Coordinates of C-alpha atoms in Angstrom, one line a residue:
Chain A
X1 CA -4.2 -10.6 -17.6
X2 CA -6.4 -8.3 -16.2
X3 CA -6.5 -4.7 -18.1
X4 CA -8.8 -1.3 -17.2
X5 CA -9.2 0.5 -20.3
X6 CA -10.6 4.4 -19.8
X7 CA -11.3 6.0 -23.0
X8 CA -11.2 8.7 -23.7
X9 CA -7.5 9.9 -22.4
X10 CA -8.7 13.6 -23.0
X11 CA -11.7 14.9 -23.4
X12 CA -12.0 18.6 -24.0
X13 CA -15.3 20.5 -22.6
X14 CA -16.6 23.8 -21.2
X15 CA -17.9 24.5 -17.6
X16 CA -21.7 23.2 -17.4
X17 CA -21.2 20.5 -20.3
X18 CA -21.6 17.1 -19.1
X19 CA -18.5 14.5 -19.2
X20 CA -19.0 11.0 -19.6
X21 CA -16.1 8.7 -19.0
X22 CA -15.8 5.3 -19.8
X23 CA -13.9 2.6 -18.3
X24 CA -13.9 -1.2 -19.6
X25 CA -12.3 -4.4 -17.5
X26 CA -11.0 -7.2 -19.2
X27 CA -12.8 -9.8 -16.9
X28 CA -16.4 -9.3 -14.9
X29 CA -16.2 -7.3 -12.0
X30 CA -18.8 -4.9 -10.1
X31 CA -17.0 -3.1 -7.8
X32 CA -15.6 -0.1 -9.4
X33 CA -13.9 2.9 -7.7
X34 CA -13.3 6.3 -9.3
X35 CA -11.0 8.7 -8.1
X36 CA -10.4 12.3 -9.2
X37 CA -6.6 13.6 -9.4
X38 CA -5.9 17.0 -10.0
X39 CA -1.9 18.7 -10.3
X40 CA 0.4 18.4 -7.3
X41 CA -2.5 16.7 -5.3
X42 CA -3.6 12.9 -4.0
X43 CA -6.3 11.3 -5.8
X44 CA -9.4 11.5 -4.0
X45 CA -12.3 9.1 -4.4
X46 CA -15.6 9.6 -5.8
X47 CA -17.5 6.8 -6.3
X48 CA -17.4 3.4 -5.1
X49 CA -18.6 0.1 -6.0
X50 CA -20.1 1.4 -9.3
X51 CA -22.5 3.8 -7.9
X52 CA -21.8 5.2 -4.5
X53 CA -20.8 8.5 -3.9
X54 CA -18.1 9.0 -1.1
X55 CA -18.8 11.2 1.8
X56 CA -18.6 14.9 0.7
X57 CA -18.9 14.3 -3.5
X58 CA -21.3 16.7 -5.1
X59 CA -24.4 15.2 -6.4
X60 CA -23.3 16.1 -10.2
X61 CA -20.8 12.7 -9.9
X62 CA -22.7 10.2 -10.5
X63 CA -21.3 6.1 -11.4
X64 CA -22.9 3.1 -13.3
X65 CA -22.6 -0.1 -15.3
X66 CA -21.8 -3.4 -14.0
X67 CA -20.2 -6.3 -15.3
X68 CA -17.2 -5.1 -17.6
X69 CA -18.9 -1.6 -18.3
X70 CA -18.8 1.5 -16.3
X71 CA -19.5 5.2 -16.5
X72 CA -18.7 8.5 -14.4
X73 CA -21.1 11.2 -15.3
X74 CA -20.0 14.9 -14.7
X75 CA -22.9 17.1 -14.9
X76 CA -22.9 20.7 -15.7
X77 CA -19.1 21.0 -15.0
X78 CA -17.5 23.0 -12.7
X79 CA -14.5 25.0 -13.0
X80 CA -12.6 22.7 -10.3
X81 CA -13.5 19.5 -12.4
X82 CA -10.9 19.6 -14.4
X83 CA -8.6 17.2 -13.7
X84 CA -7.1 13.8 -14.6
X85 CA -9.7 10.4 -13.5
X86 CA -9.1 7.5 -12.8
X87 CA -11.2 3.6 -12.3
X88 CA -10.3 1.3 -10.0
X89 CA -10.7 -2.5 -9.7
X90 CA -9.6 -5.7 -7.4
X91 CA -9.0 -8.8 -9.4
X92 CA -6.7 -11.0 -7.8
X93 CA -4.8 -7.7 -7.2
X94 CA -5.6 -4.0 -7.8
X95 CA -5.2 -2.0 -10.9
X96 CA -5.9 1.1 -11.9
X97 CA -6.8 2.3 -15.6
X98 CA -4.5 4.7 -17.6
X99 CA -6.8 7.5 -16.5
X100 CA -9.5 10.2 -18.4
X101 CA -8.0 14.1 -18.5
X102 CA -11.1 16.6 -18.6
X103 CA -9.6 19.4 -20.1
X104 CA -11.0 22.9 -20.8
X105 CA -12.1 23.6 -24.3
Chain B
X1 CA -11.0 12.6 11.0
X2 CA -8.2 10.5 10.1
X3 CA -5.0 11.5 8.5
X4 CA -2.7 10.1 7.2
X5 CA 1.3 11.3 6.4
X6 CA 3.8 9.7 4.8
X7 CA 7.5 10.6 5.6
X8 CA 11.1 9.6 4.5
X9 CA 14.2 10.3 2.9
X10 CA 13.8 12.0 -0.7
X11 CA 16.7 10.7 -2.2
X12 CA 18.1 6.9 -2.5
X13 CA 20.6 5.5 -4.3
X14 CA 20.0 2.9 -7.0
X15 CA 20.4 -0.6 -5.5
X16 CA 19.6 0.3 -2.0
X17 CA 16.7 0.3 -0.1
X18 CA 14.1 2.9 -0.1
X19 CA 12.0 2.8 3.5
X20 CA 9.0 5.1 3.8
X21 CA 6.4 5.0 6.6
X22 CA 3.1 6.5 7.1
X23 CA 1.8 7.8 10.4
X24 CA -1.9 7.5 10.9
X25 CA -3.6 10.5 13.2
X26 CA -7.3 11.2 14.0
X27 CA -8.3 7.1 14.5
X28 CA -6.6 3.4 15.3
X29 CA -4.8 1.7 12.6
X30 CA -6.1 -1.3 14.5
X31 CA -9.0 -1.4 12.8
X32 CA -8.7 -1.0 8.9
X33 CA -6.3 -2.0 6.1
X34 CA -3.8 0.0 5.1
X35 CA -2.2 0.1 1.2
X36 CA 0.7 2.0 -0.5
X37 CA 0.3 3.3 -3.8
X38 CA 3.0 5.3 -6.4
X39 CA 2.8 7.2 -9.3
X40 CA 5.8 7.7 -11.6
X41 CA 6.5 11.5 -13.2
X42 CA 4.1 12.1 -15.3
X43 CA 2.3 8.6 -15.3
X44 CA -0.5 7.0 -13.8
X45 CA -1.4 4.9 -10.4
X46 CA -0.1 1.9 -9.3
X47 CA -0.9 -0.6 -6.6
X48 CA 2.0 -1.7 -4.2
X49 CA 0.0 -3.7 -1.8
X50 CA -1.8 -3.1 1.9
X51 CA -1.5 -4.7 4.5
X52 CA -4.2 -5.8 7.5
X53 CA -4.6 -4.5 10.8
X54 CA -3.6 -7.8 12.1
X55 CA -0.4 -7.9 9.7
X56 CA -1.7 -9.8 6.7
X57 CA -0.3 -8.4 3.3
X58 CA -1.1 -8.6 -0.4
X59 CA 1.4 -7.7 -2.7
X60 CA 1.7 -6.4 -6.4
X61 CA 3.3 -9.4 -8.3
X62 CA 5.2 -6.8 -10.5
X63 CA 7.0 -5.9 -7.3
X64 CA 6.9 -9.4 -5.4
X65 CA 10.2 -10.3 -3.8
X66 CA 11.6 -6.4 -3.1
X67 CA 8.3 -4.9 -1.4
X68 CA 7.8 -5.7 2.4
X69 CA 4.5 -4.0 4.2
X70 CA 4.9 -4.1 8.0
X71 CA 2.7 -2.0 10.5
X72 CA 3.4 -1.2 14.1
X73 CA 0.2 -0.7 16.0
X74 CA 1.6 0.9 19.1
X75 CA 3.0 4.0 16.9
X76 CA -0.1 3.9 14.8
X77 CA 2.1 3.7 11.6
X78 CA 2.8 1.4 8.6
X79 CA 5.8 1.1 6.2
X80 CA 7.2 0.4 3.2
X81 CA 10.3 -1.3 2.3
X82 CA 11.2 -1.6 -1.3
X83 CA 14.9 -3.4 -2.1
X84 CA 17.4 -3.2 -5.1
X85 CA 15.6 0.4 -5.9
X86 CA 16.4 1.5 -9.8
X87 CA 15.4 4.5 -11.7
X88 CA 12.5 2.7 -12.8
X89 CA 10.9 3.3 -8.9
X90 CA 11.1 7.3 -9.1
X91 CA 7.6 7.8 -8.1
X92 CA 5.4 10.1 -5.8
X93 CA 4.3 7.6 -2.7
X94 CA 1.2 7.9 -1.5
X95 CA 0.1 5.7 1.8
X96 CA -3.9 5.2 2.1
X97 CA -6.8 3.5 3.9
X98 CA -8.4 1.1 1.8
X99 CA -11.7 -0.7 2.7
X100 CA -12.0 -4.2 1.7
X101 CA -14.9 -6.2 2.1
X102 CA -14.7 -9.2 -0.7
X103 CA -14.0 -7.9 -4.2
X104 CA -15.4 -4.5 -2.9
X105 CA -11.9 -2.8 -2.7
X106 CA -10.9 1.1 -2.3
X107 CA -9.1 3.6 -1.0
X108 CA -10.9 6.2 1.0
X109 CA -8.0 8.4 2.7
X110 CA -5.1 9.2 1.3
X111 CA -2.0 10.8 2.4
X112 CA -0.7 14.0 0.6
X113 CA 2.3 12.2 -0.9
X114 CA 6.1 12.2 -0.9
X115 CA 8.7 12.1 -3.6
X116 CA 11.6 9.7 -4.4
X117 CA 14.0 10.4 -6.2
X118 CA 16.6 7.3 -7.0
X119 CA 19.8 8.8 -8.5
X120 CA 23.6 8.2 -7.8

């Protein structure tokens, strides 16, 4: 079966630190979405396939990898960063991973 | 811009249907696909499938056999039908746009949400 695993599930950080989240499929794939969910709201997408920022994302988000292996790269982070994330992947179907919360140290 | 808005009833009982639909304002639903997602309290995302401008669907498996996608062009609005609900599909639903263009598959718009609640 096809599994998304993000790891961390927290990672703790102060604004202007850099966040690097990971996200590993179980079967090759190079069209990864990221999406940013933060309390009460709808997710709302960052990157996708891999490495392309959706209209309106700040140049600190930045996607990569290919293959099974991918990264979202926060730099210098902003107060409104915080929030859960979350990678996305159609194999067959769609699934999402459990999701990386970027918490405030 | 588009927008999208999903509406229906907050609270269903278990074994009965739950029916949401999303209106679609700012562009043609004519023209895109168009997927339903939910998120459980306090859990994460999933898929419950899309459905095509021209009324093809995909479903999640998990769900396959109580989840029917239909769209009505002339209203601009899709729905969601989900049968024999249980406690199990208390969930936010969310209603989105989703390109898809092989395996290059996601969700670009995305409706603010609604919550059901199944409780007797």
């Amino acid at each position: 079966e096809f599994v998304l695993t993000q790891s961390p599930a927290t990672l703790s950080l102060s604004p202007g630190e850099t966040a690097t989240l990971s996200c590993r499929a179980s079967h090759v794939n190079n069209y990864v979405a990221w999406y940013q969910q933060k309390p009460g709201q709808a997710p709302r997408l960052l990157i996708y396939d891999a490495s392309n920022r959706a209209t309106g994302i700040p140049t600190r988000f930045s996607g990569s990898g290919s293959g099974t292996d991918f990264t979202l790269t926060i730099s210098s982070l902003e107060p409104e960063d915080f929030a859960v994330y979350y990678c996305h992947q159609r194999n067959n179907w769609p699934r999402f991973g459990g999701g990386t919360r970027v918490e405030i140290k | 811009q588009v927008q999208l808005q999903e509406s229906g009833p907050g609270l269903v009982q278990p074994s009965e249907t739950l029916f949401l639909t999303c209106s679609v304002s700012g562009g043609s639903i004519g023209s895109d696909y168009w997927s339903w997602i939910r998120q459980p309290p306090g859990k994460g995302l999933e898929w419950i499938g899309f459905i095509s401008h021209s009324g093809g669907t995909t479903y999640n498996p998990s769900l396959l056999g109580r989840v029917t996608i239909s769209i009505d062009t002339s209203t601009n609005q899709f729905s969601l039908k989900l049968t024999s609900v249980t406690t199990a599909d208390t969930a936010v639903y969310y209603c989105a746009r989703t390109e898809l263009s092989g395996p290059l598959f996601y969700m670009d718009v995305w409706g603010r949400g609604t919550t059901v609640t199944v409780s007797s």
